[in-house]
Coordinates of N, CA and C in Angstrom, one line a residue:
X1 N -11.8 -4.9 15.8 CA -11.9 -3.9 14.8 C -10.9 -4.2 13.6
X2 N -11.4 -4.0 12.4 CA -10.6 -4.2 11.2 C -10.2 -2.9 10.7
X3 N -8.9 -2.5 11.0 CA -8.4 -1.2 10.7 C -7.3 -1.2 9.7
X4 N -7.3 -0.3 8.7 CA -6.2 -0.2 7.7 C -5.5 1.1 7.9
X5 N -4.1 1.0 7.8 CA -3.3 2.1 7.8 C -3.0 2.5 6.4
X6 N -3.5 3.5 5.9 CA -3.5 3.8 4.4 C -2.6 5.0 4.2
X7 N -2.3 5.3 2.9 CA -1.5 6.4 2.5 C -0.8 6.1 1.2
X8 N -0.2 7.1 0.6 CA 0.5 7.0 -0.6 C 1.9 6.4 -0.4
X9 N 2.7 6.2 -1.4 CA 4.0 5.7 -1.3 C 4.8 6.5 -0.3
X10 N 5.5 5.8 0.6 CA 6.5 6.4 1.6 C 5.8 7.3 2.6
X11 N 4.5 7.1 2.9 CA 3.8 7.8 3.9 C 4.1 7.3 5.3
X12 N 4.7 6.1 5.4 CA 5.0 5.5 6.7 C 4.1 4.4 7.1
X13 N 3.4 3.8 6.1 CA 2.4 2.8 6.5 C 2.9 1.6 7.2
X14 N 4.0 1.0 6.7 CA 4.5 -0.2 7.3 C 5.0 0.0 8.7
X15 N 5.8 1.0 8.9 CA 6.3 1.2 10.3 C 5.2 1.6 11.2
X16 N 4.3 2.4 10.8 CA 3.2 2.8 11.7 C 2.3 1.6 12.1
X17 N 2.1 0.7 11.1 CA 1.4 -0.5 11.3 C 2.1 -1.4 12.3
X18 N 3.4 -1.6 12.1 CA 4.2 -2.4 13.1 C 4.1 -1.8 14.5
X19 N 4.3 -0.5 14.6 CA 4.3 0.1 15.9 C 2.9 0.0 16.6
X20 N 1.9 0.2 15.8 CA 0.5 0.2 16.4 C 0.2 -1.2 16.8
X21 N 0.6 -2.2 16.1 CA 0.3 -3.6 16.5 C 1.0 -3.9 17.8
X22 N 2.2 -3.5 18.0 CA 2.9 -3.7 19.3 C 2.3 -2.9 20.4
X23 N 1.9 -1.7 20.1 CA 1.3 -0.8 21.1 C 0.0 -1.3 21.6
X24 N -0.8 -1.8 20.7 CA -2.2 -2.2 21.1 C -2.4 -3.7 21.3
X25 N -1.4 -4.5 20.8 CA -1.6 -6.0 20.9 C -2.5 -6.5 19.8
X26 N -3.0 -5.7 18.9 CA -3.8 -6.2 17.8 C -3.0 -6.8 16.7
X27 N -3.4 -8.0 16.2 CA -2.5 -8.6 15.2 C -2.4 -7.8 13.9
X28 N -1.2 -7.9 13.4 CA -0.9 -7.1 12.1 C -1.1 -7.9 10.9
X29 N -1.8 -7.4 9.9 CA -2.0 -8.1 8.6 C -1.0 -7.4 7.7
X30 N 0.1 -8.1 7.4 CA 1.2 -7.5 6.5 C 0.8 -7.6 5.0
X31 N 1.5 -6.9 4.2 CA 1.4 -7.0 2.8 C 2.7 -7.2 2.1
X32 N 2.8 -8.3 1.3 CA 4.1 -8.5 0.5 C 4.2 -7.3 -0.4
X33 N 5.5 -6.9 -0.5 CA 5.7 -5.8 -1.4 C 5.8 -6.3 -2.9
X34 N 5.5 -5.4 -3.8 CA 5.6 -5.7 -5.2 C 7.0 -6.4 -5.5
X35 N 8.0 -5.8 -4.9 CA 9.4 -6.4 -5.2 C 9.6 -7.8 -4.7
X36 N 8.8 -8.1 -3.7 CA 8.9 -9.5 -3.2 C 8.1 -10.4 -4.1
X37 N 7.1 -9.9 -4.8 CA 6.3 -10.7 -5.7 C 6.9 -10.9 -7.0
X38 N 7.6 -9.9 -7.5 CA 8.1 -9.8 -8.9 C 9.0 -11.0 -9.3
X39 N 9.9 -11.5 -8.5 CA 10.7 -12.6 -9.0 C 9.9 -13.8 -9.5
X40 N 8.8 -14.1 -8.8 CA 7.9 -15.2 -9.3 C 7.0 -14.7 -10.4
X41 N 6.5 -13.5 -10.4 CA 5.5 -13.1 -11.3 C 6.1 -12.7 -12.7
X42 N 7.2 -11.9 -12.6 CA 7.9 -11.5 -13.9 C 9.4 -11.6 -13.7
X43 N 9.9 -12.8 -13.7 CA 11.3 -13.0 -13.4 C 12.3 -12.1 -14.3
X44 N 13.3 -11.5 -13.7 CA 14.3 -10.8 -14.5 C 14.0 -9.4 -14.8
X45 N 12.8 -8.9 -14.5 CA 12.4 -7.6 -14.8 C 12.5 -6.7 -13.6
X46 N 12.7 -5.4 -13.8 CA 12.5 -4.3 -12.8 C 11.1 -3.8 -12.9
X47 N 10.6 -3.2 -11.8 CA 9.3 -2.7 -11.8 C 9.1 -1.7 -12.9
X48 N 10.1 -0.9 -13.2 CA 9.9 0.1 -14.2 C 9.9 -0.5 -15.7
X49 N 10.1 -1.8 -15.8 CA 10.1 -2.4 -17.1 C 8.9 -3.2 -17.4
X50 N 8.0 -3.4 -16.4 CA 6.8 -4.3 -16.6 C 5.8 -3.6 -17.6
X51 N 5.1 -4.5 -18.3 CA 4.1 -4.1 -19.2 C 2.8 -3.9 -18.4
X52 N 1.8 -3.2 -19.0 CA 0.5 -3.1 -18.4 C -0.1 -4.5 -18.0
X53 N 0.0 -5.5 -18.9 CA -0.6 -6.8 -18.6 C 0.2 -7.4 -17.4
X54 N 1.5 -7.2 -17.3 CA 2.2 -7.8 -16.2 C 1.9 -7.1 -14.9
X55 N 1.7 -5.8 -15.0 CA 1.3 -5.0 -13.8 C 0.0 -5.5 -13.2
X56 N -1.0 -5.8 -14.1 CA -2.3 -6.4 -13.6 C -2.0 -7.7 -12.8
X57 N -1.1 -8.5 -13.3 CA -0.9 -9.7 -12.6 C -0.3 -9.4 -11.2
X58 N 0.6 -8.5 -11.1 CA 1.2 -8.1 -9.8 C 0.1 -7.6 -8.9
X59 N -0.8 -6.8 -9.4 CA -1.9 -6.2 -8.6 C -2.8 -7.3 -8.0
X60 N -3.1 -8.3 -8.9 CA -4.0 -9.3 -8.5 C -3.3 -10.2 -7.4
X61 N -2.1 -10.5 -7.7 CA -1.3 -11.3 -6.7 C -1.3 -10.7 -5.3
X62 N -1.0 -9.4 -5.3 CA -0.9 -8.7 -4.0 C -2.3 -8.6 -3.4
X63 N -3.4 -8.3 -4.1 CA -4.7 -8.3 -3.6 C -5.1 -9.7 -2.9
X64 N -4.8 -10.7 -3.6 CA -5.1 -12.1 -3.1 C -4.3 -12.3 -1.8
X65 N -3.1 -11.9 -1.8 CA -2.3 -12.1 -0.5 C -2.9 -11.3 0.6
X66 N -3.3 -10.1 0.4 CA -4.0 -9.3 1.4 C -5.3 -10.0 1.9
X67 N -6.1 -10.4 0.9 CA -7.4 -11.0 1.3 C -7.3 -12.2 2.1
X68 N -6.3 -13.1 1.8 CA -6.1 -14.3 2.6 C -5.6 -14.0 4.0
X69 N -4.7 -13.0 4.1 CA -4.2 -12.6 5.4 C -5.3 -12.1 6.3
X70 N -6.1 -11.2 5.7 CA -7.2 -10.6 6.4 C -8.3 -11.6 6.8
X71 N -8.6 -12.6 6.0 CA -9.5 -13.6 6.3 C -9.1 -14.5 7.4
X72 N -7.8 -14.8 7.5 CA -7.2 -15.6 8.5 C -7.3 -15.0 9.9
X73 N -7.2 -13.6 9.9 CA -7.2 -12.9 11.1 C -8.6 -12.6 11.7
X74 N -9.6 -12.8 10.8 CA -10.9 -12.6 11.3 C -11.4 -11.1 11.5
X75 N -11.9 -10.8 12.6 CA -12.6 -9.5 12.8 C -11.7 -8.5 13.6
X76 N -10.5 -8.8 13.9 CA -9.6 -8.0 14.6 C -8.2 -8.0 14.1
X77 N -7.8 -6.9 13.4 CA -6.5 -6.8 12.9 C -6.2 -5.3 12.5
X78 N -4.9 -5.0 12.3 CA -4.5 -3.7 11.7 C -3.7 -4.1 10.5
X79 N -4.1 -3.5 9.4 CA -3.5 -3.9 8.1 C -2.6 -2.8 7.5
X80 N -1.5 -3.3 6.9 CA -0.6 -2.4 6.2 C -1.1 -2.1 4.9
X81 N -1.9 -1.0 4.8 CA -2.6 -0.6 3.6 C -3.8 -1.4 3.3
X82 N -4.2 -1.5 2.1 CA -5.4 -2.2 1.7 C -5.4 -2.5 0.2
X83 N -6.3 -3.2 -0.4 CA -6.4 -3.4 -1.8 C -6.7 -2.2 -2.6
X84 N -7.1 -1.1 -1.9 CA -7.2 0.2 -2.6 C -5.8 0.6 -3.2
X85 N -4.8 0.3 -2.5 CA -3.4 0.6 -3.0 C -3.2 0.1 -4.4
X86 N -3.6 -1.2 -4.6 CA -3.3 -1.9 -5.8 C -4.1 -1.1 -7.0
X87 N -5.3 -0.7 -6.7 CA -6.1 0.0 -7.7 C -5.5 1.4 -8.0
X88 N -5.2 2.1 -6.9 CA -4.8 3.5 -7.2 C -3.4 3.5 -7.9
X89 N -2.5 2.6 -7.5 CA -1.2 2.5 -8.1 C -1.3 2.2 -9.6
X90 N -2.3 1.4 -10.0 CA -2.5 1.0 -11.4 C -3.2 2.2 -12.1
X91 N -4.2 2.8 -11.5 CA -5.0 3.9 -12.1 C -4.1 5.1 -12.3
X92 N -3.2 5.4 -11.4 CA -2.2 6.5 -11.6 C -1.3 6.2 -12.7
X93 N -0.9 5.0 -12.9 CA 0.0 4.6 -14.0 C -0.7 4.8 -15.4
X94 N -2.0 4.7 -15.4 CA -2.7 5.0 -16.7 C -2.5 6.4 -17.1
X95 N -2.4 7.3 -16.1 CA -2.2 8.7 -16.4 C -0.7 9.1 -16.6
X96 N 0.2 8.5 -15.8 CA 1.6 9.0 -15.8 C 2.5 8.0 -16.6
X97 N 2.0 6.8 -17.0 CA 2.9 5.9 -17.7 C 3.4 4.8 -16.7
X98 N 3.9 3.7 -17.3 CA 4.3 2.6 -16.5 C 5.5 2.8 -15.7
X99 N 6.3 3.8 -16.1 CA 7.5 4.2 -15.3 C 7.2 5.6 -14.8
X100 N 6.6 5.7 -13.6 CA 6.2 7.0 -13.1 C 7.4 7.9 -12.7
X101 N 8.6 7.4 -12.8 CA 9.8 8.3 -12.5 C 10.5 8.8 -13.8
X102 N 9.9 8.5 -14.9 CA 10.5 8.8 -16.2 C 10.3 10.2 -16.7
X103 N 9.3 10.9 -16.1 CA 9.0 12.3 -16.6 C 8.9 13.2 -15.4
X104 N 8.4 14.4 -15.6 CA 8.4 15.5 -14.6 C 7.1 15.5 -13.8
X105 N 6.3 14.6 -14.0 CA 5.1 14.5 -13.2 C 3.8 15.0 -13.9
X106 N 3.9 15.2 -15.2 CA 2.7 15.6 -16.0 C 2.1 14.4 -16.7
X107 N 0.8 14.2 -16.5 CA 0.2 13.0 -17.2 C 0.4 13.0 -18.7
X108 N 0.6 11.8 -19.2 CA 0.9 11.7 -20.7 C -0.3 11.4 -21.5
X109 N -0.4 11.7 -22.7 CA -1.5 11.3 -23.6 C -1.6 9.8 -23.7
X110 N -2.7 9.2 -23.4 CA -2.8 7.7 -23.4 C -2.7 7.1 -24.7
X111 N -2.0 6.0 -24.8 CA -2.0 5.1 -26.0 C -3.1 4.2 -26.0
X112 N -3.4 3.5 -27.0 CA -4.4 2.5 -27.1 C -4.2 1.4 -26.0
X113 N -3.0 1.0 -25.8 CA -2.7 0.0 -24.8 C -3.0 0.5 -23.4
X114 N -2.6 1.8 -23.2 CA -2.9 2.3 -21.8 C -4.4 2.6 -21.6
X115 N -5.1 2.9 -22.7 CA -6.6 3.0 -22.5 C -7.2 1.7 -22.1
X116 N -6.8 0.6 -22.7 CA -7.3 -0.7 -22.3 C -6.8 -1.1 -20.9
X117 N -5.6 -0.7 -20.6 CA -5.1 -0.9 -19.2 C -6.0 -0.2 -18.2
X118 N -6.4 1.0 -18.6 CA -7.3 1.8 -17.7 C -8.6 1.1 -17.5
X119 N -9.2 0.5 -18.6 CA -10.5 -0.2 -18.5 C -10.3 -1.4 -17.5
X120 N -9.2 -2.1 -17.7 CA -9.0 -3.3 -16.8 C -8.8 -2.8 -15.4
X121 N -8.0 -1.8 -15.2 CA -7.8 -1.2 -13.8 C -9.1 -0.8 -13.2
X122 N -10.0 -0.2 -14.0 CA -11.3 0.2 -13.5 C -12.1 -0.9 -13.0
X123 N -12.1 -2.0 -13.7 CA -12.8 -3.2 -13.3 C -12.3 -3.9 -12.1
X124 N -10.9 -3.9 -12.0 CA -10.3 -4.5 -10.8 C -10.6 -3.5 -9.6
X125 N -10.6 -2.2 -9.9 CA -10.9 -1.3 -8.8 C -12.3 -1.5 -8.3
X126 N -13.3 -1.8 -9.2 CA -14.6 -2.1 -8.7 C -14.7 -3.2 -7.8
X127 N -14.0 -4.3 -8.1 CA -13.9 -5.5 -7.2 C -13.1 -5.2 -5.9
X128 N -12.0 -4.5 -6.0 CA -11.2 -4.2 -4.9 C -11.9 -3.3 -3.9
X129 N -12.7 -2.3 -4.4 CA -13.4 -1.4 -3.6 C -14.5 -2.1 -2.8
X130 N -15.2 -3.1 -3.5 CA -16.2 -3.9 -2.8 C -15.6 -4.7 -1.7
X131 N -14.4 -5.3 -1.9 CA -13.7 -6.0 -0.9 C -13.4 -5.2 0.3
X132 N -12.9 -4.0 0.0 CA -12.5 -3.1 1.1 C -13.7 -2.6 1.9
X133 N -14.8 -2.3 1.2 CA -16.0 -1.8 1.9 C -16.5 -2.9 2.8
X134 N -16.5 -4.1 2.4 CA -17.0 -5.2 3.2 C -16.0 -5.7 4.3
X135 N -14.7 -5.4 4.1 CA -13.7 -6.0 4.9 C -13.1 -5.1 6.0
X136 N -13.4 -3.8 6.0 CA -12.8 -2.9 7.0 C -13.9 -2.1 7.7
X137 N -13.5 -1.8 9.0 CA -14.4 -1.0 9.8 C -14.0 0.5 9.8
X138 N -12.7 0.7 9.6 CA -12.2 2.1 9.6 C -10.8 2.1 9.0
X139 N -10.4 3.4 8.6 CA -9.1 3.6 8.0 C -8.4 4.7 8.8
X140 N -7.1 4.6 8.8 CA -6.2 5.8 9.2 C -5.5 6.2 7.9
X141 N -5.6 7.4 7.5 CA -4.9 7.9 6.3 C -3.8 8.8 6.7
X142 N -2.6 8.3 6.4 CA -1.4 9.0 6.8 C -1.1 10.1 5.8
X143 N -1.0 11.3 6.3 CA -0.8 12.5 5.4 C 0.5 12.4 4.6
X144 N 0.4 12.9 3.4 CA 1.6 12.9 2.5 C 2.5 14.1 2.8
X145 N 3.3 13.9 3.9 CA 4.1 15.0 4.4 C 5.6 14.8 4.4
X146 N 6.0 13.6 3.9 CA 7.5 13.4 3.9 C 7.9 13.2 2.5
X147 N 9.1 13.7 2.2 CA 9.7 13.6 0.8 C 10.1 12.1 0.6
X148 N 10.1 11.7 -0.7 CA 10.6 10.4 -1.0 C 12.1 10.3 -0.8
X149 N 12.6 9.2 -0.2 CA 14.0 9.0 -0.1 C 14.7 8.7 -1.4
X150 N 15.9 9.2 -1.6 CA 16.6 9.0 -2.9 C 17.4 7.7 -2.8
X151 N 16.6 6.6 -2.6 CA 17.3 5.3 -2.4 C 17.0 4.3 -3.6
X152 N 16.3 4.8 -4.6 CA 16.0 3.9 -5.8 C 14.9 2.9 -5.5
X153 N 14.3 2.8 -4.3 CA 13.3 1.8 -4.1 C 11.9 2.3 -4.5
X154 N 11.7 3.5 -4.7 CA 10.4 4.0 -5.1 C 10.7 5.1 -6.2
X155 N 11.1 4.6 -7.4 CA 11.4 5.6 -8.5 C 10.1 6.2 -9.1
X156 N 9.8 7.4 -8.7 CA 8.6 8.0 -9.2 C 8.7 9.5 -8.9
X157 N 7.9 10.3 -9.6 CA 7.9 11.7 -9.3 C 6.8 12.1 -8.3
X158 N 6.9 13.3 -7.8 CA 6.0 13.7 -6.7 C 4.5 13.9 -7.3
X159 N 4.4 14.2 -8.6 CA 3.1 14.3 -9.2 C 2.3 13.0 -9.1
X160 N 3.0 12.0 -9.4 CA 2.4 10.6 -9.4 C 2.1 10.2 -8.0
X161 N 3.0 10.5 -7.1 CA 2.7 10.2 -5.7 C 1.5 10.9 -5.1
X162 N 1.4 12.2 -5.4 CA 0.3 13.0 -5.0 C -1.0 12.5 -5.6
X163 N -1.0 12.1 -6.8 CA -2.2 11.6 -7.5 C -2.7 10.3 -6.8
X164 N -1.8 9.4 -6.4 CA -2.2 8.2 -5.7 C -2.8 8.6 -4.4
X165 N -2.3 9.6 -3.7 CA -2.9 10.1 -2.4 C -4.3 10.6 -2.7
X166 N -4.5 11.4 -3.7 CA -5.8 11.9 -4.1 C -6.8 10.8 -4.4
X167 N -6.4 9.8 -5.2 CA -7.3 8.7 -5.5 C -7.7 7.9 -4.3
X168 N -6.8 7.7 -3.4 CA -7.1 7.0 -2.1 C -8.2 7.7 -1.3
X169 N -8.0 9.0 -1.1 CA -8.9 9.8 -0.4 C -10.3 9.8 -1.0
X170 N -10.3 10.0 -2.4 CA -11.5 10.0 -3.1 C -12.3 8.7 -3.0
X171 N -11.5 7.5 -3.0 CA -12.2 6.2 -2.8 C -12.8 6.1 -1.5
X172 N -12.1 6.5 -0.4 CA -12.6 6.4 0.9 C -13.9 7.3 1.1
X173 N -13.9 8.4 0.4 CA -15.1 9.3 0.5 C -16.3 8.6 -0.3
X174 N -16.0 8.1 -1.5 CA -17.0 7.4 -2.3 C -17.6 6.2 -1.6
X175 N -16.8 5.5 -0.8 CA -17.2 4.3 -0.2 C -17.8 4.6 1.2
X176 N -17.8 5.8 1.6 CA -18.3 6.2 2.9 C -17.7 5.4 4.1
X177 N -16.4 5.1 4.0 CA -15.7 4.4 5.0 C -15.1 5.5 6.0
X178 N -15.4 5.3 7.3 CA -14.8 6.3 8.2 C -13.3 6.3 8.2
X179 N -12.7 7.4 8.1 CA -11.2 7.5 8.1 C -10.7 8.7 8.9
X180 N -9.6 8.5 9.5 CA -8.9 9.5 10.3 C -7.6 10.0 9.6
X181 N -7.5 11.2 9.2 CA -6.3 11.7 8.7 C -5.3 11.9 9.8
X182 N -4.1 11.4 9.7 CA -3.1 11.5 10.8 C -1.7 12.0 10.2
X183 N -1.1 12.8 11.0 CA 0.3 13.2 10.6 C 1.2 13.3 11.8
X184 N 2.3 13.9 11.6 CA 3.2 14.1 12.8 C 4.2 13.0 13.0
X185 N 4.8 13.0 14.1 CA 5.8 12.0 14.5 C 5.1 10.6 14.8
X186 N 5.9 9.6 14.9 CA 5.3 8.3 15.2 C 4.6 8.3 16.5
X187 N 5.2 8.8 17.6 CA 4.4 8.8 18.9 C 3.1 9.6 18.7
X188 N 3.2 10.7 18.0 CA 1.9 11.5 17.8 C 0.9 10.7 17.0
X189 N 1.3 10.0 16.0 CA 0.4 9.2 15.2 C -0.2 8.1 16.1
X190 N 0.6 7.4 16.8 CA 0.0 6.3 17.6 C -0.9 6.8 18.7
X191 N -0.6 7.9 19.3 CA -1.4 8.4 20.4 C -2.8 8.9 19.8
X192 N -2.7 9.5 18.6 CA -4.0 10.0 18.0 C -4.8 8.8 17.5
X193 N -4.2 7.8 16.9 CA -5.0 6.6 16.5 C -5.7 5.9 17.6
X194 N -4.9 5.6 18.7 CA -5.5 4.9 19.8 C -6.6 5.7 20.5
X195 N -6.4 7.0 20.6 CA -7.4 7.8 21.2 C -8.7 7.9 20.4
X196 N -8.5 8.0 19.1 CA -9.7 8.2 18.2 C -10.5 7.0 18.2
X197 N -9.9 5.8 18.0 CA -10.6 4.5 17.8 C -10.9 3.8 19.1
X198 N -10.4 4.3 20.2 CA -10.6 3.6 21.5 C -9.9 2.3 21.6
X199 N -8.7 2.2 21.1 CA -8.0 0.9 21.0 C -7.3 0.6 22.3
X200 N -7.1 -0.7 22.7 CA -6.4 -1.0 23.9 C -4.9 -0.7 23.8
X201 N -4.2 -0.6 24.9 CA -2.8 -0.3 25.0 C -2.2 -1.4 25.9
X202 N -1.2 -2.2 25.4 CA -0.7 -3.3 26.1 C 0.8 -3.1 26.6
X203 N 1.4 -2.0 26.1 CA 2.8 -1.7 26.5 C 3.1 -0.2 26.3
X204 N 4.2 0.2 26.8 CA 4.6 1.6 26.7 C 4.8 2.0 25.3
X205 N 4.7 3.3 25.0 CA 4.9 3.8 23.7 C 6.3 3.6 23.2
X206 N 7.3 3.9 24.0 CA 8.7 3.8 23.6 C 9.0 2.3 23.3
X207 N 8.5 1.4 24.1 CA 8.8 0.0 23.9 C 8.2 -0.5 22.6
X208 N 6.9 0.0 22.3 CA 6.3 -0.4 21.1 C 7.1 0.1 19.9
X209 N 7.6 1.3 19.9 CA 8.3 1.8 18.8 C 9.7 1.1 18.7
X210 N 10.3 0.8 19.8 CA 11.6 0.0 19.7 C 11.3 -1.4 19.1
X211 N 10.3 -2.0 19.4 CA 9.9 -3.3 18.8 C 9.7 -3.2 17.3
X212 N 9.0 -2.1 16.9 CA 8.7 -1.9 15.5 C 10.0 -1.6 14.8
X213 N 10.9 -0.9 15.4 CA 12.2 -0.6 14.8 C 13.0 -1.9 14.5
X214 N 12.9 -2.9 15.5 CA 13.6 -4.2 15.3 C 12.9 -4.9 14.2
X215 N 11.6 -4.9 14.1 CA 10.9 -5.6 13.0 C 11.3 -4.9 11.6
X216 N 11.3 -3.6 11.6 CA 11.6 -2.9 10.4 C 13.0 -3.2 9.9
X217 N 13.9 -3.3 10.8 CA 15.3 -3.6 10.5 C 15.5 -5.0 9.8
X218 N 14.5 -5.8 9.9 CA 14.5 -7.2 9.3 C 13.9 -7.2 7.9
X219 N 13.3 -6.1 7.5 CA 12.7 -6.0 6.2 C 13.8 -6.2 5.1
X220 N 13.5 -7.0 4.1 CA 14.4 -7.3 3.0 C 14.2 -6.2 1.9
X221 N 15.1 -5.2 1.8 CA 15.0 -4.1 0.9 C 15.7 -4.3 -0.4
X222 N 16.1 -5.6 -0.7 CA 16.8 -5.8 -2.0 C 15.8 -5.5 -3.2
X223 N 16.4 -4.9 -4.2 CA 15.7 -4.7 -5.4 C 15.3 -6.0 -6.1
X224 N 14.3 -5.9 -7.0 CA 13.7 -7.1 -7.5 C 14.7 -8.0 -8.3
X225 N 15.6 -7.4 -9.0 CA 16.6 -8.1 -9.8 C 17.6 -8.8 -9.0
X226 N 17.7 -8.5 -7.7 CA 18.7 -9.1 -6.8 C 18.0 -10.3 -6.1
X227 N 16.8 -10.6 -6.3 CA 16.1 -11.6 -5.7 C 15.9 -12.8 -6.6
X228 N 15.8 -14.0 -6.0 CA 15.6 -15.2 -6.8 C 14.1 -15.7 -6.7
X229 N 13.5 -16.3 -7.7 CA 12.2 -16.8 -7.6 C 12.0 -17.8 -6.5
X230 N 10.9 -17.8 -5.8 CA 10.7 -18.7 -4.7 C 10.0 -20.0 -5.2
X231 N 9.4 -20.0 -6.4 CA 8.8 -21.1 -6.9 C 9.2 -21.4 -8.3
X232 N 9.1 -22.6 -8.8 CA 9.5 -23.0 -10.1 C 8.4 -22.6 -11.1
X233 N 8.8 -22.2 -12.3 CA 7.8 -21.9 -13.3 C 7.0 -23.2 -13.7
X234 N 5.8 -23.0 -14.0 CA 4.9 -24.1 -14.3 C 5.4 -24.6 -15.7

């Protein structure tokens, strides 16, 4: 089964995916974060400083990385999100601006540049939605039930975050992809997901969560300006 763990910013996608992979033995398809991609894509900039054109590059890079990982894993994997994330994060910026933490959460009147950005985002969304429709058998949608941490890693307002959640759910409905809304603690989430989709269990719940905690502790949380490019500019 090709299953995506979906949800808006800070819904718990990465940790839930890690824990589910350990619990079921199903391979995990990770997703490089935008901040991992940025030093190569737009060196020296923070995410809040990128232009619409630069953001499109970031979205395409992330989509390609997802598609490659999914293809290599074949017909059995659990994915950390999907390419719908790239479309919704861009589409919401059309409404709220390129720095979604700069205002109170009210959509801004679009400029000519943002209107064109919206047209490009729509076209990318068309391709990304087709990829997701063909590439997944089911989705788990994590409910937007936790507040954003004040750690500077996700500088945005709650209006923007809620809009991303709304766009994701609307896309799943439009694509007629089966999805399971899930909330609660990590053990509750894992138990619900495994029971609903009939997934195998290869180890105890506590052990799976402990292994996910060890994986999560290794995640590089440095901000983009603290990172060095991995490749030389052409």
